PDB file of C-alpha atoms in Angstrom:
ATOM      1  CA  UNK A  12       0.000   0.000   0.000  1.00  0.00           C
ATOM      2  CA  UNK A  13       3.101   2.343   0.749  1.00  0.00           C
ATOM      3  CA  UNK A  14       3.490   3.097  -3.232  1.00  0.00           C
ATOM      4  CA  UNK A  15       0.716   4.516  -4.086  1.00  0.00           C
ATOM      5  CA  UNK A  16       0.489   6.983  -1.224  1.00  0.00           C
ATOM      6  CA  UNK A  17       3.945   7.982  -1.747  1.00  0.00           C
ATOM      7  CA  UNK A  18       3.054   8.125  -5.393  1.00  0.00           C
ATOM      8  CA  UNK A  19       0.301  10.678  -4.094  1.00  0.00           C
ATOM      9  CA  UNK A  20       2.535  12.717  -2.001  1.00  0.00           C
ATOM     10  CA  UNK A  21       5.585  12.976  -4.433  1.00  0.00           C
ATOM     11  CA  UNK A  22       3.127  14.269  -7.092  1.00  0.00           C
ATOM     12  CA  UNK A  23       0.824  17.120  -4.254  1.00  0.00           C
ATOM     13  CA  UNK A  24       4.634  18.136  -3.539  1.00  0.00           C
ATOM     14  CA  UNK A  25       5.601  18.413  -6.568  1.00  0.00           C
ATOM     15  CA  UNK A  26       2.416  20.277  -7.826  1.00  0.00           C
ATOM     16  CA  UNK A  27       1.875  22.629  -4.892  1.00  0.00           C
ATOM     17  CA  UNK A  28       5.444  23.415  -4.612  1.00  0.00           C
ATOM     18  CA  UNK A  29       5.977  24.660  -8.330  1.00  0.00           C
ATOM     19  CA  UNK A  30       7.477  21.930  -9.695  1.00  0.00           C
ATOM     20  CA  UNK A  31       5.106  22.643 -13.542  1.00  0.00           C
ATOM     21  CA  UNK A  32       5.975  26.351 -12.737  1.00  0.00           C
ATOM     22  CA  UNK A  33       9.680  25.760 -13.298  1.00  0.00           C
ATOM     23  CA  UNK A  34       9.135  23.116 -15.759  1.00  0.00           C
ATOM     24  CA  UNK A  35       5.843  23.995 -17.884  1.00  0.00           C
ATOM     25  CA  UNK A  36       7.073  21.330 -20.632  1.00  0.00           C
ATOM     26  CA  UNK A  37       7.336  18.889 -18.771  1.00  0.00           C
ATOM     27  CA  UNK A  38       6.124  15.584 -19.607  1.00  0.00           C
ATOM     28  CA  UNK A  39       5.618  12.904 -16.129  1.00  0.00           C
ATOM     29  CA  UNK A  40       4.192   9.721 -16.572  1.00  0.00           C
ATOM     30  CA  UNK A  41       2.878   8.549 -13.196  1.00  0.00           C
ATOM     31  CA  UNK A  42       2.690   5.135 -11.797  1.00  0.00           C
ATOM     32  CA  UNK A  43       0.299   3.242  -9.518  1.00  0.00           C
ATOM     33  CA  UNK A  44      -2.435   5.097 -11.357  1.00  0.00           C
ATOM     34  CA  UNK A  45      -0.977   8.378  -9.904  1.00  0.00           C
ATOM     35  CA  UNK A  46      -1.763   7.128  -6.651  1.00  0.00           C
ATOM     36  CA  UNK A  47      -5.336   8.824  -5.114  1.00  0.00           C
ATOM     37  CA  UNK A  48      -4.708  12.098  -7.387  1.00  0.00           C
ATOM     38  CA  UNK A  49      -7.240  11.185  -9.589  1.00  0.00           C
ATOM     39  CA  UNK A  50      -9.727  11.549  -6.948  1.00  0.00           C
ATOM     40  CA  UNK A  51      -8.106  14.545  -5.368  1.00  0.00           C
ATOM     41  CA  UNK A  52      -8.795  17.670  -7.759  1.00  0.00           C
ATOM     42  CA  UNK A  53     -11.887  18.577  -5.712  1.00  0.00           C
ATOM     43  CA  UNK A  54     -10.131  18.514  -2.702  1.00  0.00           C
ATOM     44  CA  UNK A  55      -6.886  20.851  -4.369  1.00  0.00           C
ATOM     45  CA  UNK A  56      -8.972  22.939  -5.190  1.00  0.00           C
ATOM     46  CA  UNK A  57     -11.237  23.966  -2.309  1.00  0.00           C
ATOM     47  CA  UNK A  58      -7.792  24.281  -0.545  1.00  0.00           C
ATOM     48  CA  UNK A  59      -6.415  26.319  -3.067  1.00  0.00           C
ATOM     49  CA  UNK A  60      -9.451  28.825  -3.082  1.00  0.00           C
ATOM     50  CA  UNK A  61      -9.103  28.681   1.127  1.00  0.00           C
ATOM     51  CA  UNK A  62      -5.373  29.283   0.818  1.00  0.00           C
ATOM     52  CA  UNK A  63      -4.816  33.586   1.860  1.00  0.00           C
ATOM     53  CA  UNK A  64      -7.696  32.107   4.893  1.00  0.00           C
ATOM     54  CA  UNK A  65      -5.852  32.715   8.033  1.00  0.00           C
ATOM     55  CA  UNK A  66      -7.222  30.115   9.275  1.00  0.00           C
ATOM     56  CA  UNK A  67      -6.462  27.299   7.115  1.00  0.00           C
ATOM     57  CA  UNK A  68      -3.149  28.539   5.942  1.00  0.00           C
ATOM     58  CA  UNK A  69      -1.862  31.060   4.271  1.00  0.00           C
ATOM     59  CA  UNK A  70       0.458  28.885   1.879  1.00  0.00           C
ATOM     60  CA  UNK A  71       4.016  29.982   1.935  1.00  0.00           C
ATOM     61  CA  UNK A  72       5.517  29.893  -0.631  1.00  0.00           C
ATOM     62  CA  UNK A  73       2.236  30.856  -2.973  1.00  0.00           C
ATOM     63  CA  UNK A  74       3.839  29.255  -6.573  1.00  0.00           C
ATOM     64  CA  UNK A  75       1.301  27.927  -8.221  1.00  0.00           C
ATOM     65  CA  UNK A  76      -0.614  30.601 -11.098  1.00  0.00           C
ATOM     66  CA  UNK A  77      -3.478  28.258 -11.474  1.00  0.00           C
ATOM     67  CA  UNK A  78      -5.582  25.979 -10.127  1.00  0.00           C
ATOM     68  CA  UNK A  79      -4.209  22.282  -9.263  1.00  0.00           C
ATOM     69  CA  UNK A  80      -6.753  20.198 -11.255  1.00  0.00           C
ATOM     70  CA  UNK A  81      -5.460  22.102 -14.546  1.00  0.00           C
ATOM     71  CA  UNK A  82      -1.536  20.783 -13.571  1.00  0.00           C
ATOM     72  CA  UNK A  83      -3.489  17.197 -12.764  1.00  0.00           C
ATOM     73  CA  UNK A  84      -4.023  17.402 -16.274  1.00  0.00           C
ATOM     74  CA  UNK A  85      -0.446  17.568 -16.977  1.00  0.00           C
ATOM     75  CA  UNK A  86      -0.053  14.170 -15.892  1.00  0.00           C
ATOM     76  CA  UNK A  87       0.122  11.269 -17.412  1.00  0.00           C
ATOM     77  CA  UNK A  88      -0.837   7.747 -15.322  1.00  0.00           C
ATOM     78  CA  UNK A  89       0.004   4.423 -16.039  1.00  0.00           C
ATOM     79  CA  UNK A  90      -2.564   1.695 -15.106  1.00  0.00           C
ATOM     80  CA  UNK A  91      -0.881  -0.598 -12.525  1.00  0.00           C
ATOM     81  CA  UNK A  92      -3.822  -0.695 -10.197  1.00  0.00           C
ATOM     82  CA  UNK A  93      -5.488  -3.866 -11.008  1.00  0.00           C
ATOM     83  CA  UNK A  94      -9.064  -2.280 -10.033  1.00  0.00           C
ATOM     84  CA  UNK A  95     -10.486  -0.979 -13.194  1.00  0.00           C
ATOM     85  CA  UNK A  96     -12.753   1.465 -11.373  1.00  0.00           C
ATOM     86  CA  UNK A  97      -9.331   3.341 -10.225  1.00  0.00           C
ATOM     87  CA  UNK A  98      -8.372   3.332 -13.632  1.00  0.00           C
ATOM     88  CA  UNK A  99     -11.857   4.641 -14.886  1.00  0.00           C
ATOM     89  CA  UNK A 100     -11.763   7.292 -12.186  1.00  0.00           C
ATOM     90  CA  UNK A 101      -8.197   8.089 -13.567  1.00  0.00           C
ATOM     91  CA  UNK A 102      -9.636   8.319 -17.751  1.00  0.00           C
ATOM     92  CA  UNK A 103     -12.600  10.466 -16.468  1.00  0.00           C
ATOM     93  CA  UNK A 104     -10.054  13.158 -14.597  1.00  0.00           C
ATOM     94  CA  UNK A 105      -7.224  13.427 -17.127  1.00  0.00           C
ATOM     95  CA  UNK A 106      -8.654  12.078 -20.467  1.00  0.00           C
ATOM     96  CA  UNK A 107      -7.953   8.165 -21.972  1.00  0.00           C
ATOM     97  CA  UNK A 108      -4.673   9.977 -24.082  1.00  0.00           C
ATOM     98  CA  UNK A 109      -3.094  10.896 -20.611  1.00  0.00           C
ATOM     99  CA  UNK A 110      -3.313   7.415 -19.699  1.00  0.00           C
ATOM    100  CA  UNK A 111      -0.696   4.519 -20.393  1.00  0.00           C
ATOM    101  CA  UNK A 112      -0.617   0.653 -19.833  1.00  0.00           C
ATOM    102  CA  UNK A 113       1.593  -0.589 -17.273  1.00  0.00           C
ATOM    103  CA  UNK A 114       1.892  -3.949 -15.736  1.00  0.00           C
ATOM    104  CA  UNK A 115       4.914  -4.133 -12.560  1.00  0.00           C
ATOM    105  CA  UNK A 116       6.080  -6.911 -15.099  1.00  0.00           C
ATOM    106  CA  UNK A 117       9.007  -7.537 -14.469  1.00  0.00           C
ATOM    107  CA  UNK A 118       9.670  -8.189 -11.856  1.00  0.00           C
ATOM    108  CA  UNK A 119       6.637  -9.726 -11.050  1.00  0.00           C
ATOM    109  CA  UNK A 120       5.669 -11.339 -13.954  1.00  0.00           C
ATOM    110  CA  UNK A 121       2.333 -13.185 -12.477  1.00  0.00           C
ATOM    111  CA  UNK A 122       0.717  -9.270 -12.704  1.00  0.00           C
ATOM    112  CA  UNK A 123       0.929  -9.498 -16.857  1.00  0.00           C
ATOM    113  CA  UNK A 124      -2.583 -10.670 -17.529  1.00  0.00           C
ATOM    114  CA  UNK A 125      -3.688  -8.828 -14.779  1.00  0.00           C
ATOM    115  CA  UNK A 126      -2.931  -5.327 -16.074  1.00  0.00           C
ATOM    116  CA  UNK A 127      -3.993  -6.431 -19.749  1.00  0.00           C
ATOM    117  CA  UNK A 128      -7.606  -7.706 -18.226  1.00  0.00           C
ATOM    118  CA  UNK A 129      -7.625  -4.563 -16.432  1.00  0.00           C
ATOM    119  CA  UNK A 130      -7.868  -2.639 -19.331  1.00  0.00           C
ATOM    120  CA  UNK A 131      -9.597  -4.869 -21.473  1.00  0.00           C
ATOM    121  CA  UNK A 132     -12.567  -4.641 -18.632  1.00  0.00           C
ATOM    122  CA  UNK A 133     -12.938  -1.064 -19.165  1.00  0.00           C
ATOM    123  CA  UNK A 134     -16.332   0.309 -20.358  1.00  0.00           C
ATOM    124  CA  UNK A 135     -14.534   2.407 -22.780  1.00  0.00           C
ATOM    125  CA  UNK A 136     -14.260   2.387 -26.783  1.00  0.00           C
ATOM    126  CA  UNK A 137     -11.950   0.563 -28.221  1.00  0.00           C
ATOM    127  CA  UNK A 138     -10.272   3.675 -29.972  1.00  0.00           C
ATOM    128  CA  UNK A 139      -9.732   4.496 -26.333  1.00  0.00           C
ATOM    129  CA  UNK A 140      -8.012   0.979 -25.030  1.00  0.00           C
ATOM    130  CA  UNK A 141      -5.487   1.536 -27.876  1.00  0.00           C
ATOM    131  CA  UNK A 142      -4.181   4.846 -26.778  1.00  0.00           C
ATOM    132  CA  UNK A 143      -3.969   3.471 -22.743  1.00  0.00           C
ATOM    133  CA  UNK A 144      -1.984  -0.203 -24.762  1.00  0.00           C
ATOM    134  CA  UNK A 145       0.282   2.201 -26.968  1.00  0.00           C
ATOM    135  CA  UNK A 146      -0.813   4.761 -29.051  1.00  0.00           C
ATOM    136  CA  UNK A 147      -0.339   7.437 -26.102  1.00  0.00           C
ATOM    137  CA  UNK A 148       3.403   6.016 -25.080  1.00  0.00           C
ATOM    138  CA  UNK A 149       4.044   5.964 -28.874  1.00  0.00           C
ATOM    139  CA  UNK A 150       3.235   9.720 -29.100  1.00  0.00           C
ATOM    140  CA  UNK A 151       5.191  10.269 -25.466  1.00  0.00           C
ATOM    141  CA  UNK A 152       8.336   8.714 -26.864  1.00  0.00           C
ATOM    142  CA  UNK A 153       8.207  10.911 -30.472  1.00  0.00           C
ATOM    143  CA  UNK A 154       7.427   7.199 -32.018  1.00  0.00           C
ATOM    144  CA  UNK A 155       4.145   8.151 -33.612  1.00  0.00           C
ATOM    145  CA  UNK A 156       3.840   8.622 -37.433  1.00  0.00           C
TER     146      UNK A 156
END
């Protein structure tokens, strides 16, 4: 369990710190689903219209120009989850072409299947399944035609 929520730290840090403020090109593809951020923009984002309240902060250093969902968007996850709802949750926050397969294989080569049948489960169209098994990474690593 200790990967995904340090998956979902790393990523809040690296958000609400101004880590797509220095680097506005950059491209991060996210394991473990991105961890719970999928399911988080709500929360960013009341905090982030609460943050000059006295009472529930101020934030110091104030980086970010924008609101966290839009650097969410930024992301890109992968889908080692194994629950297809978390991977659902994770197409309907960022969009199916901000979402890669992934499988933990190696080294543990039993999870293969797994991750495949986790996408194939998906109530999704098939145009969308091949972007998450390649056409997405393809673009990511300038391999697209």
């Amino acid at each position: 369990l200790g990967r995904p929520f340090d998956t979902t730290l790393s990523l809040t840090r690296f958000i609400f710190t101004g880590g797509f403020e220095r680097f506005p090109k950059l491209k991060m593809v996210c394991a473990h689903v991105g961890g719970a951020l999928a399911m988080l923009p709500g929360r960013y984002g009341f905090g982030y219209e609460l943050r000059k309240d006295m009472s529930f902060g101020p934030w110091e250093p104030d980086v970010m120009t924008r609101p966290p969902a839009t650097y969410i968007k930024q992301l890109y996850f992968d889908t080692v989850c194994y629950h297809p709802p978390a991977v659902q949750c994770a197409i309907d926050t960022i969009g199916a072409d901000h979402v890669v397969f992934g499988s933990d294989s190696p080294p543990v080569p039993i999870t293969l299947v797994r991750a495949v049948d986790t996408v194939k489960q998906l109530k999704i169209p098939e145009a969308d399944k091949q972007k998450i098994f390649g056409d997405t990474a393809a673009k990511l690593l300038g391999l697209a035609g």
